[in-house]
Short mmCIF file of C-alpha atoms in Angstrom, two decimals:
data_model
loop_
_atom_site.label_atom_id
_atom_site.label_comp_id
_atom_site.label_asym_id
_atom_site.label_seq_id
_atom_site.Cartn_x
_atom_site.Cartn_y
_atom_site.Cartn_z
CA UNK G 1 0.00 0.00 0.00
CA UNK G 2 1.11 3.38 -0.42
CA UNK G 3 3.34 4.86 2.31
CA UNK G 4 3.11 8.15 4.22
CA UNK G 5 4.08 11.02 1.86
CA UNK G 6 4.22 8.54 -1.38
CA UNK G 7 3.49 11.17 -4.32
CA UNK G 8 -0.16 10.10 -6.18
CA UNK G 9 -1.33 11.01 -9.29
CA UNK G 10 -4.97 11.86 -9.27
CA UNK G 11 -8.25 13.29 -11.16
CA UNK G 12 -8.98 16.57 -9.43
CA UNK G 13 -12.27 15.90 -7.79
CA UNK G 14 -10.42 13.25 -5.52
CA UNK G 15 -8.74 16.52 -3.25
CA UNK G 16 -12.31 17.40 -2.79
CA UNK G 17 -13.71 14.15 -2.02
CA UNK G 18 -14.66 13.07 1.56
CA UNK G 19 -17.04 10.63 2.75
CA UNK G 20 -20.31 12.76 3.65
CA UNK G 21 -21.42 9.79 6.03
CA UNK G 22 -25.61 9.72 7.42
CA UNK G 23 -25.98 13.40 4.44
CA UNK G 24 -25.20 10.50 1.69
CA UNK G 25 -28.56 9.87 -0.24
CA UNK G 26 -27.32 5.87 -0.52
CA UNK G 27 -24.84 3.65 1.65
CA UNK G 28 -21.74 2.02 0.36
CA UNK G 29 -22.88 -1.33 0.89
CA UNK G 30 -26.36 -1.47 -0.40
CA UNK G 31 -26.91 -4.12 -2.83
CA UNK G 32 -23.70 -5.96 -2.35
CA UNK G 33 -21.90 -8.04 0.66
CA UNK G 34 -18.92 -6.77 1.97
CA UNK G 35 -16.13 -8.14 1.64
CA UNK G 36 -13.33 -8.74 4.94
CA UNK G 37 -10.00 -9.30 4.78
CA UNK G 38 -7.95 -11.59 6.85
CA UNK G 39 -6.31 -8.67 9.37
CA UNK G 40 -9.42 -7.40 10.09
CA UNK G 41 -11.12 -10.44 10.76
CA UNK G 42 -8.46 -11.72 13.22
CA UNK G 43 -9.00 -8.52 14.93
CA UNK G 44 -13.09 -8.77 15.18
CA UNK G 45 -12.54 -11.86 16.60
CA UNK G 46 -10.02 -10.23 19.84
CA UNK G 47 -13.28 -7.16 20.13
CA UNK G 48 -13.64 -6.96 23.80
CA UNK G 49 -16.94 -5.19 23.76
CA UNK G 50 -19.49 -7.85 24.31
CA UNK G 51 -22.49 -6.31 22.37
CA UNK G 52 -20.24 -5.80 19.40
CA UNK G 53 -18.64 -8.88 19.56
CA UNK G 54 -21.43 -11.02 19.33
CA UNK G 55 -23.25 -9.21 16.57
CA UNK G 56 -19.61 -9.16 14.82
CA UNK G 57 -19.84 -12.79 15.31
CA UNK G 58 -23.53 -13.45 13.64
CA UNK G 59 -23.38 -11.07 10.94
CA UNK G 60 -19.31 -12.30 9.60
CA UNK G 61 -19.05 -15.19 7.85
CA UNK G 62 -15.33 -16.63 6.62
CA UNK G 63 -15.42 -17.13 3.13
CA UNK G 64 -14.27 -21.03 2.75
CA UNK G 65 -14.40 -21.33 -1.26
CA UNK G 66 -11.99 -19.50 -3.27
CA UNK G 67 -10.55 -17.44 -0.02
CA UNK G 68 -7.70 -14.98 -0.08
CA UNK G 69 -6.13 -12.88 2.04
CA UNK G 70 -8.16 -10.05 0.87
CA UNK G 71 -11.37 -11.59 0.92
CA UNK G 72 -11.18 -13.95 3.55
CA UNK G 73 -15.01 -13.44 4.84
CA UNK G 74 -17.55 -11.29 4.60
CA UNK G 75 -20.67 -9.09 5.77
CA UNK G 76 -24.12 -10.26 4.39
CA UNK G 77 -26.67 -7.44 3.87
CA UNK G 78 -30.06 -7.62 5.39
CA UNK G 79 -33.10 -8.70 3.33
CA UNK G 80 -33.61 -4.41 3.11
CA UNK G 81 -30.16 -4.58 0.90
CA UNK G 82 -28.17 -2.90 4.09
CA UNK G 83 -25.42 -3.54 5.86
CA UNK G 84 -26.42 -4.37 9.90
CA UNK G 85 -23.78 -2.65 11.32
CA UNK G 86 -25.39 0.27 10.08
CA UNK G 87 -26.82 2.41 12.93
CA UNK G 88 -29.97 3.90 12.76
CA UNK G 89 -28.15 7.19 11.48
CA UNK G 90 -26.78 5.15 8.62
CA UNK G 91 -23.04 5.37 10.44
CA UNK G 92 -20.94 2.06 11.01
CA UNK G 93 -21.55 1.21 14.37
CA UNK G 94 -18.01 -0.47 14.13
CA UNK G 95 -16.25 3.15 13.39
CA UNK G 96 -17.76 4.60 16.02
CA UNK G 97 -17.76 1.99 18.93
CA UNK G 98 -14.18 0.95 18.36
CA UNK G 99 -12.82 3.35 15.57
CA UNK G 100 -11.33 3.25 12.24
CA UNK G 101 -8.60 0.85 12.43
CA UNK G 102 -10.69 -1.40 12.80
CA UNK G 103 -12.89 -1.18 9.32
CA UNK G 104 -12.03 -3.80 6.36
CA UNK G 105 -9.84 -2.80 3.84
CA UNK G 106 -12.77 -2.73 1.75
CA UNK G 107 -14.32 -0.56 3.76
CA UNK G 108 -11.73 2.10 4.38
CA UNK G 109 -10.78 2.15 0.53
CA UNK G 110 -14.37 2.21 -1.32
CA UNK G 111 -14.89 4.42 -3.31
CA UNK G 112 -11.06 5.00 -3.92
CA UNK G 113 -9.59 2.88 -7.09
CA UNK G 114 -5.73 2.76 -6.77
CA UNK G 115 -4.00 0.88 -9.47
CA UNK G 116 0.53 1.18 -10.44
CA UNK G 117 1.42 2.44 -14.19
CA UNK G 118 5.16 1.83 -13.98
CA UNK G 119 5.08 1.73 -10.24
CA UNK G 120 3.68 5.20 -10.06
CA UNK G 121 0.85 4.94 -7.73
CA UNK G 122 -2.51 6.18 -9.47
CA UNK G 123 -5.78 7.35 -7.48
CA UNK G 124 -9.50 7.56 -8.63
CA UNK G 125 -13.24 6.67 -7.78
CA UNK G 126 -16.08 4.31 -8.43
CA UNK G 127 -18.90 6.55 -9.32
CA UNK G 128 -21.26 4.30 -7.50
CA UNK G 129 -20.55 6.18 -4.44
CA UNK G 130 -23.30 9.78 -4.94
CA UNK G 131 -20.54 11.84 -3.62
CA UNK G 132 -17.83 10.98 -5.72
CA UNK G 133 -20.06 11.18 -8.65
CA UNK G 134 -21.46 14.74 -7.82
CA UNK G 135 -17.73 15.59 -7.70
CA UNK G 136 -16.58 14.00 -11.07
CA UNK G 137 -19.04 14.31 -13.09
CA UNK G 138 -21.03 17.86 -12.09
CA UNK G 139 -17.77 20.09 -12.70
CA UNK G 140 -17.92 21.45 -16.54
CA UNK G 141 -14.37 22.13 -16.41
CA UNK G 142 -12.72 19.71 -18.43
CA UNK G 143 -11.38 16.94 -15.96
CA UNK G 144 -7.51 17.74 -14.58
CA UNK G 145 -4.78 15.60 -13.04
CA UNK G 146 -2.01 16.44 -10.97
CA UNK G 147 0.42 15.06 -8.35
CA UNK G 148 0.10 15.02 -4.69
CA UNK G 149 1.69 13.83 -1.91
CA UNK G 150 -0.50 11.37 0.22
CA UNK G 151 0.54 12.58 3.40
CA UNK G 152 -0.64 9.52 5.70
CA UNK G 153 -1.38 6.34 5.60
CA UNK G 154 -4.54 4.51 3.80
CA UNK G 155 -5.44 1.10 3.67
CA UNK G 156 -5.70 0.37 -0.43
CA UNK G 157 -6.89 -2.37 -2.70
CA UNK G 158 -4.49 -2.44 -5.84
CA UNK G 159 -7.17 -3.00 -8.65
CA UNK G 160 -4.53 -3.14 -11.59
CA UNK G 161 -0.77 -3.22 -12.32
CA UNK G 162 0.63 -1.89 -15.48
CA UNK G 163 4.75 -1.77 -16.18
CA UNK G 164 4.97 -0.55 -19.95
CA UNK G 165 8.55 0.28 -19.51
CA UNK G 166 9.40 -3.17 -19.24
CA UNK G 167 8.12 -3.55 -23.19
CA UNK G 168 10.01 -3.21 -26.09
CA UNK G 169 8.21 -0.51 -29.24
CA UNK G 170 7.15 -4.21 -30.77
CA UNK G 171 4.66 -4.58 -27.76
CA UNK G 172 1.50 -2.40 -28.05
CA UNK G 173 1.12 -1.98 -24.14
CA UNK G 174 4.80 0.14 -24.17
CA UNK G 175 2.46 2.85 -25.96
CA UNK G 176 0.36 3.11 -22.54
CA UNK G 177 0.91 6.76 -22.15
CA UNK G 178 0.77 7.84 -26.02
CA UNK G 179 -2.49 5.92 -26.16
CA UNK G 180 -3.75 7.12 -22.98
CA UNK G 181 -2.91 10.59 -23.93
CA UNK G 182 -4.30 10.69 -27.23
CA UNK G 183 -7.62 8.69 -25.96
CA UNK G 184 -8.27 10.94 -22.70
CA UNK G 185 -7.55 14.33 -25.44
CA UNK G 186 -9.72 12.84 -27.60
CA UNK G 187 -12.70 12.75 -25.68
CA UNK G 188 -12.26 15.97 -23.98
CA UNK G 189 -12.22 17.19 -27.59
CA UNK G 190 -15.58 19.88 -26.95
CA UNK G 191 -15.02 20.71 -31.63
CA UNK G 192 -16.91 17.68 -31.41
CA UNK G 193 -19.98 16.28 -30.10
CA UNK G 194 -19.35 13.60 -27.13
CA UNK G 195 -21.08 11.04 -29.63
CA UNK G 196 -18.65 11.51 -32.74
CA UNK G 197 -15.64 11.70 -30.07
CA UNK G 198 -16.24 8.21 -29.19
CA UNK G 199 -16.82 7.18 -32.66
CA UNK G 200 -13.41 8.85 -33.62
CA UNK G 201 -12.00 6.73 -31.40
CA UNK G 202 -13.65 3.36 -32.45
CA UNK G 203 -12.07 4.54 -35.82
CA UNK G 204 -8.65 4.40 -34.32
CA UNK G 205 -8.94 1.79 -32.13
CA UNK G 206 -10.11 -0.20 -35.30
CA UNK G 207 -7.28 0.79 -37.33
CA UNK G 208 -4.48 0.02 -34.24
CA UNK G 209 -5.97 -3.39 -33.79
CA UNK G 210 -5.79 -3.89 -37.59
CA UNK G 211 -1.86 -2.93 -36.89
CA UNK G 212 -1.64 -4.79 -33.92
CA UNK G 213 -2.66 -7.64 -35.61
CA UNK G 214 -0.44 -7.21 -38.87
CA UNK G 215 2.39 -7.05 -36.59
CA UNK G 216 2.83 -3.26 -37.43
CA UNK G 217 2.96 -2.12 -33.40
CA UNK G 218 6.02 -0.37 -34.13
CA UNK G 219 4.13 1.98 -36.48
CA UNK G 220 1.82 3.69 -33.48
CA UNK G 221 2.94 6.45 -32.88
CA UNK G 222 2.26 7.19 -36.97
CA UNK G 223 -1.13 6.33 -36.33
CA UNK G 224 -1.94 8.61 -33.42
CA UNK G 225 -0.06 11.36 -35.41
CA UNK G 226 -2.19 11.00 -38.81
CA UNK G 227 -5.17 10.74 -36.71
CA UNK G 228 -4.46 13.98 -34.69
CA UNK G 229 -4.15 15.97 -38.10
CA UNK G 230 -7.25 14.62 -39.06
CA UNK G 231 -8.98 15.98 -36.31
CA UNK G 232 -7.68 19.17 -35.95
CA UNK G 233 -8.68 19.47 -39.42
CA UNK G 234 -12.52 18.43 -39.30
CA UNK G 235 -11.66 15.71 -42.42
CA UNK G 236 -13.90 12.97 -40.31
CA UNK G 237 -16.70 15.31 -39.93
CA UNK G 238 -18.42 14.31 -43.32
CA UNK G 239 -17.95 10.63 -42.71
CA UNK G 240 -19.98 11.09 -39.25
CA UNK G 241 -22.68 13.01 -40.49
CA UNK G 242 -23.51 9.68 -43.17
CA UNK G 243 -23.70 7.17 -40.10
CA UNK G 244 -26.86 5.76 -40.49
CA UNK G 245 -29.16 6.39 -36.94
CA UNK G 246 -31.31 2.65 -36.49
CA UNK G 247 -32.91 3.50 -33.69
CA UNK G 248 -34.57 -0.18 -33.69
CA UNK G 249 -31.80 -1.91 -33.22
CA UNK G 250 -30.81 0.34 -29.98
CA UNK G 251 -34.61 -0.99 -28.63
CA UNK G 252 -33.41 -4.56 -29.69
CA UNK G 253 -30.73 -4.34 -27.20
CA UNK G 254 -32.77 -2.41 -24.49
CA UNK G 255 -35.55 -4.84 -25.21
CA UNK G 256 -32.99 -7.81 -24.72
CA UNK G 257 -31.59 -6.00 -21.14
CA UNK G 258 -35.57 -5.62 -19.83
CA UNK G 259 -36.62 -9.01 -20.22
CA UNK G 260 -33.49 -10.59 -18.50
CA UNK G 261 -33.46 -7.05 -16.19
CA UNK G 262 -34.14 -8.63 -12.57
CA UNK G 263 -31.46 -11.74 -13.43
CA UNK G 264 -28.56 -9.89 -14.71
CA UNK G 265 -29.48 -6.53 -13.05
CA UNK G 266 -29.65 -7.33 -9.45
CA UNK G 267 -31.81 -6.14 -7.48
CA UNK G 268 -30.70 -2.47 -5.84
CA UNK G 269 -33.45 -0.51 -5.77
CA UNK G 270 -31.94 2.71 -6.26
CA UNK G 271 -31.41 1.54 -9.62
CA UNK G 272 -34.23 -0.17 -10.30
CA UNK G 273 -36.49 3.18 -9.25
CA UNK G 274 -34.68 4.44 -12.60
CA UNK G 275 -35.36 1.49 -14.76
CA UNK G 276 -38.34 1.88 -13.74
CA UNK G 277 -38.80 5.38 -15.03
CA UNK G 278 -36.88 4.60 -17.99
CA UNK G 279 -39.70 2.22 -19.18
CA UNK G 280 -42.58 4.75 -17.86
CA UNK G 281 -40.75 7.53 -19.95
CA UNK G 282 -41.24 5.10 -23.30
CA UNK G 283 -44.57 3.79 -22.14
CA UNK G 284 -42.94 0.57 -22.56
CA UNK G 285 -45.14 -2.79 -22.76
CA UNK G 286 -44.36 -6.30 -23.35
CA UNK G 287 -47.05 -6.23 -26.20
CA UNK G 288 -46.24 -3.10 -28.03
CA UNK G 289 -43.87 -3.95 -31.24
CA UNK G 290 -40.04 -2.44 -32.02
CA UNK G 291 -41.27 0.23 -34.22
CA UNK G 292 -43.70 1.79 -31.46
CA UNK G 293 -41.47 1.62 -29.00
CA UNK G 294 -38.45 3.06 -31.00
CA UNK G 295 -40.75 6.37 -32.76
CA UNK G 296 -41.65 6.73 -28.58
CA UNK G 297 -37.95 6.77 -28.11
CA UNK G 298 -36.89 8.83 -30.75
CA UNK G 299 -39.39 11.38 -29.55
CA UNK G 300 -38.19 11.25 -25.83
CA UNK G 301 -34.46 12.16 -27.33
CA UNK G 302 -35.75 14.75 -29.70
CA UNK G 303 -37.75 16.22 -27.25
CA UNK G 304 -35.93 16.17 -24.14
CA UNK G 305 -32.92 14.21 -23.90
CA UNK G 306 -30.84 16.12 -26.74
CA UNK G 307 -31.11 19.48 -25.55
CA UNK G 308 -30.81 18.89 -22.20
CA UNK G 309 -27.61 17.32 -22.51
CA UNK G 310 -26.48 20.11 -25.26
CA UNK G 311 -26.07 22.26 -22.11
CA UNK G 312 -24.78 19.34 -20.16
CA UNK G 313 -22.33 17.16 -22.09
CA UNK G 314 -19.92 17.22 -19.59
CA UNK G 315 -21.19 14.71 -17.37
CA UNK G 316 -21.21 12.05 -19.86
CA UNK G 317 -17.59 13.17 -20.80
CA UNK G 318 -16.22 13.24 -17.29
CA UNK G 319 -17.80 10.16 -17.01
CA UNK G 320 -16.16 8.29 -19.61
CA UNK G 321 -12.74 10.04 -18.84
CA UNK G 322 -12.63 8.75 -15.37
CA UNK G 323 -13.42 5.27 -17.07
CA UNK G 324 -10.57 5.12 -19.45
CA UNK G 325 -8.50 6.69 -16.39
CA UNK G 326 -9.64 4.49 -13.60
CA UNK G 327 -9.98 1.07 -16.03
CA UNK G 328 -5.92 1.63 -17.81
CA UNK G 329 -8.28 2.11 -20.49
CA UNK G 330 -7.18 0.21 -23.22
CA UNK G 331 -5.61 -2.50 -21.40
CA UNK G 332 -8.22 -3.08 -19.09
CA UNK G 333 -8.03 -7.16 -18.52
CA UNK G 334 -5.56 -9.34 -19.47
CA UNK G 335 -8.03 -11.38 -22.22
CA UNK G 336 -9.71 -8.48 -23.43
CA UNK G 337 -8.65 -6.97 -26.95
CA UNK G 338 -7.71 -3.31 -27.56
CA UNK G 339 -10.82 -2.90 -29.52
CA UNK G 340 -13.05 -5.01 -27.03
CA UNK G 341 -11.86 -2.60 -24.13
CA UNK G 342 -13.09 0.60 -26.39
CA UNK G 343 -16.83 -1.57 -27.10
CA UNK G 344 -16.49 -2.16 -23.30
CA UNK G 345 -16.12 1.48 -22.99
CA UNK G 346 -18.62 2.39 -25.69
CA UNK G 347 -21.02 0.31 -24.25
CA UNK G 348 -21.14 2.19 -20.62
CA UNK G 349 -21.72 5.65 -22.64
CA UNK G 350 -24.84 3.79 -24.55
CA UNK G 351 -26.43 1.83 -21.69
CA UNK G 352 -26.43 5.53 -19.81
CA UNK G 353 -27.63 7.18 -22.41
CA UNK G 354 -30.54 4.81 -23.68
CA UNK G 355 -31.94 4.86 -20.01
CA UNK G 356 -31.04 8.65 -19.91
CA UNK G 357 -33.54 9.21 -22.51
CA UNK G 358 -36.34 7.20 -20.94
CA UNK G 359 -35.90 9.07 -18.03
CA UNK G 360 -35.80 12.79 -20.35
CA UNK G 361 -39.21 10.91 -21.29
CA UNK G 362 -40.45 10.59 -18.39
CA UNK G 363 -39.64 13.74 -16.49
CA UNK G 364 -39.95 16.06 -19.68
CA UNK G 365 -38.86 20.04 -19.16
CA UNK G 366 -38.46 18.93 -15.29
CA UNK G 367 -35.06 16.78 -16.10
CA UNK G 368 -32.19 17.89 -14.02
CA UNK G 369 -28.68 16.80 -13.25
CA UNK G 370 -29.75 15.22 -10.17
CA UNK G 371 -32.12 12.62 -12.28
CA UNK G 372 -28.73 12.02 -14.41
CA UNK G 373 -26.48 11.86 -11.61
CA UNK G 374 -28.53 9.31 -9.70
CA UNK G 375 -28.91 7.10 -13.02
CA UNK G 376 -25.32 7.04 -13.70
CA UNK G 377 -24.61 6.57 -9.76
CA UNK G 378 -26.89 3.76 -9.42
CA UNK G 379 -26.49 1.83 -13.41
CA UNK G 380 -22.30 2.22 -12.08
CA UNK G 381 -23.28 0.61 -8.76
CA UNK G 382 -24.86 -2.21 -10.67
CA UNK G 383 -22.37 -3.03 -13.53
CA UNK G 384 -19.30 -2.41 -11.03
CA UNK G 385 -20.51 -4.74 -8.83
CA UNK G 386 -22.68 -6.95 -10.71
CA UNK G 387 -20.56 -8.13 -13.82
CA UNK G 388 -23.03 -9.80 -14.88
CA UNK G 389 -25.28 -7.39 -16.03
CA UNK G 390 -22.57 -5.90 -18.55
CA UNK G 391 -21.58 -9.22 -19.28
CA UNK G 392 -24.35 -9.45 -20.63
CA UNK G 393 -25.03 -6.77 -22.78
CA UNK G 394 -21.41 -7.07 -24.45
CA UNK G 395 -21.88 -11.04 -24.65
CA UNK G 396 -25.62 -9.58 -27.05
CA UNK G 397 -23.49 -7.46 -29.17
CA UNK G 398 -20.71 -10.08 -30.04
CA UNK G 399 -23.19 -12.54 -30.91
CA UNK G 400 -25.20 -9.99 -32.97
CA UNK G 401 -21.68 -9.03 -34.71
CA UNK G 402 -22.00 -5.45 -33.52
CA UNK G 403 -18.35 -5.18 -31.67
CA UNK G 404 -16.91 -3.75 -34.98
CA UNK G 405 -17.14 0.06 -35.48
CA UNK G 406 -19.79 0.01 -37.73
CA UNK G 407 -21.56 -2.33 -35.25
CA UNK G 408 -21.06 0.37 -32.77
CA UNK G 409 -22.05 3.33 -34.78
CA UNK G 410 -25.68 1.73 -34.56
CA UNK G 411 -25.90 2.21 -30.89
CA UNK G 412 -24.19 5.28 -29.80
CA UNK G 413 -25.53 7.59 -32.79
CA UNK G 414 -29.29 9.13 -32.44
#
């Protein structure tokens, strides 16, 4: 973990961000068990204060299949979806009978994200946590990183480990930083809309893999280079504008995610309070056909969605910058392809905005930030936590052959 004074690089909403404990419209653990790690466990077992012992003792169980040292047991929720050391004031009754040394490393870290690019530690959030969210994704000042020195200690769960200096030019992942550079640039790109930014980049991402696959790797930095001259020159704008918009097969997809919504989706409420709006806002119904339900759709985006988000299309672009910064974006898991991590990616900007416009649907000239903010908060608590729900919805496009640009281009453009 990182040591007292260990110099961080972060996205600047993280100096702001502090827990806001019982204020916080959710909990942390809500929908999800908690995971404990070995340490703390030992010590929950030496807790001297009878009370908290025994409920300690009930409510902890060790995790026997698959254990490791950082998730040794855990903390099952109650059948409300909360964790019961929750007080009545929503605080941890653990913190405040017998402090903070004593919470799980889970616990103490959540919502922080700390990964190692070169063994430089890195610092972000999960936006499933409302205040880290409001933070990230309400400022419409491009997003900012900078260095700081981390000037005690914090318990931290290493999500991902990335050494591209130890790769020769013939290995794509010792272009980490040109790629990162160029992506996170790209998308902060406001000459564009946020929709042809991430198309842009499924055209490069496309073309790399291409390379990648040709054994051309070497030939990269070309690549970023011809494509920065093409945007800084508009050339790409003509090919946008003749993208086809099929708003049917966008309803295939959502149609696909309802009827498997309480399997794959889980069952947080918070969330599904917003799918349910989402549906009311397209006067969804199991018996209307594709075309209905896409011409309601269309109208909802027309309507509401698309100018709302005219004045705010930051908060999808913050959004998908912490992504790329928080996931390594575009080496985000060791099976995954570079163009599979931007789908990946793609996908979390469509899945938002297809239930964003339900929602514009739904709440008409009355949509605000906060209706965004708690959809993002709340879809971000369910994908991050249930994989199976995005699983899911990139498992339908594969099948369907959508994961090439094209493919894409039919579900991100409206």
């Amino acid at each position: 973990m990182p040591q007292s004074n260990s110099i961080i690089l972060i996205p600047s909403y993280m100096e702001q961000f502090q827990c806001i404990g019982s204020s916080c419209e959710d909990t942390c653990c809500a929908g999800w068990s908690v995971t404990i790690d070995k340490a703390t466990y030992k010590k929950y077992k030496k807790v001297k204060d009878p009370a908290l012992a025994k409920k300690l003792d009930k409510v902890v169980t060790r995790n026997k299949k698959d254990s490791t040292d950082n998730n040794y047991a855990l903390i099952t929720m109650t059948e409300c979806e909360s964790c019961p050391m929750l007080s009545v004031e929503n605080l941890c009754e653990i913190q405040l009978r017998i402090g903070e040394d004593y919470l799980s490393t889970t616990c103490t870290s959540y919502p922080r994200v700390t990964n190692t690019v070169n063994r430089n530690y890195e610092m972000s959030a999960n936006l499933s946590c409302p205040e880290a969210a409001r933070l990230a994704l309400l400022n419409p000042n491009p997003m900012e990183f900078f260095e700081v020195k981390l000037e005690k200690k914090h318990k931290n769960q290493f999500f991902a480990q990335l050494e591209p200096n130890n790769y020769t030019n013939k290995q794509i992942i010792s272009y980490f930083w040109d790629l990162r550079i160029f992506s996170i640039g790209l998308i902060q790109n406001r000459n564009y809309d946020i929709t042809d930014r991430l198309l842009i980049m499924g055209l490069f991402y496309q073309n790399l893999q291409d390379l990648v696959s040709a054994g051309n790797i070497a030939e990269t930095p070309q690549l970023i280079e011809n494509y920065r001259k093409l945007i800084e020159a508009g050339t790409l704008r003509q090919s946008l504008a003749q993208i086809p918009i099929e708003v049917s097969a966008q309803i295939r997809l959502l149609k696909e995610l309802i009827d498997v919504r309480i399997n794959v989706g889980g069952t947080y409420s918070r969330y599904l309070n917003s799918f349910e709006t989402f549906l009311a806002g397209i006067n969804y119904t199991d018996t209307d056909d594709i075309e209905t339900i896409a011409s309601r759709y269309q109208h909802a985006h027309d309507m509401y969605y698309k100018p709302f988000m005219e004045d705010h299309f930051y908060i999808l672009e913050n959004y998908l910058v912490n992504q790329m910064y928080k996931n390594l974006f575009p080496f985000y898991g060791n099976s995954l392809s570079l163009m599979d991590n931007y789908v990946i990616l793609a996908l979390h900007y469509s899945l938002i905005k297809m239930h964003l416009i339900g929602i514009a649907g739904f709440h008409k000239s009355d949509l605000n930030s906060n209706h965004i903010l708690t959809l993002i908060q709340s879809l971000a608590k369910t994908i991050e936590h249930n994989p199976r729900y995005l699983q899911f919805a990139f498992d339908y496009l594969k099948k369907k052959e959508f994961t090439s640009i094209a493919g894409m281009a039919i579900f991100l453009k409206n």
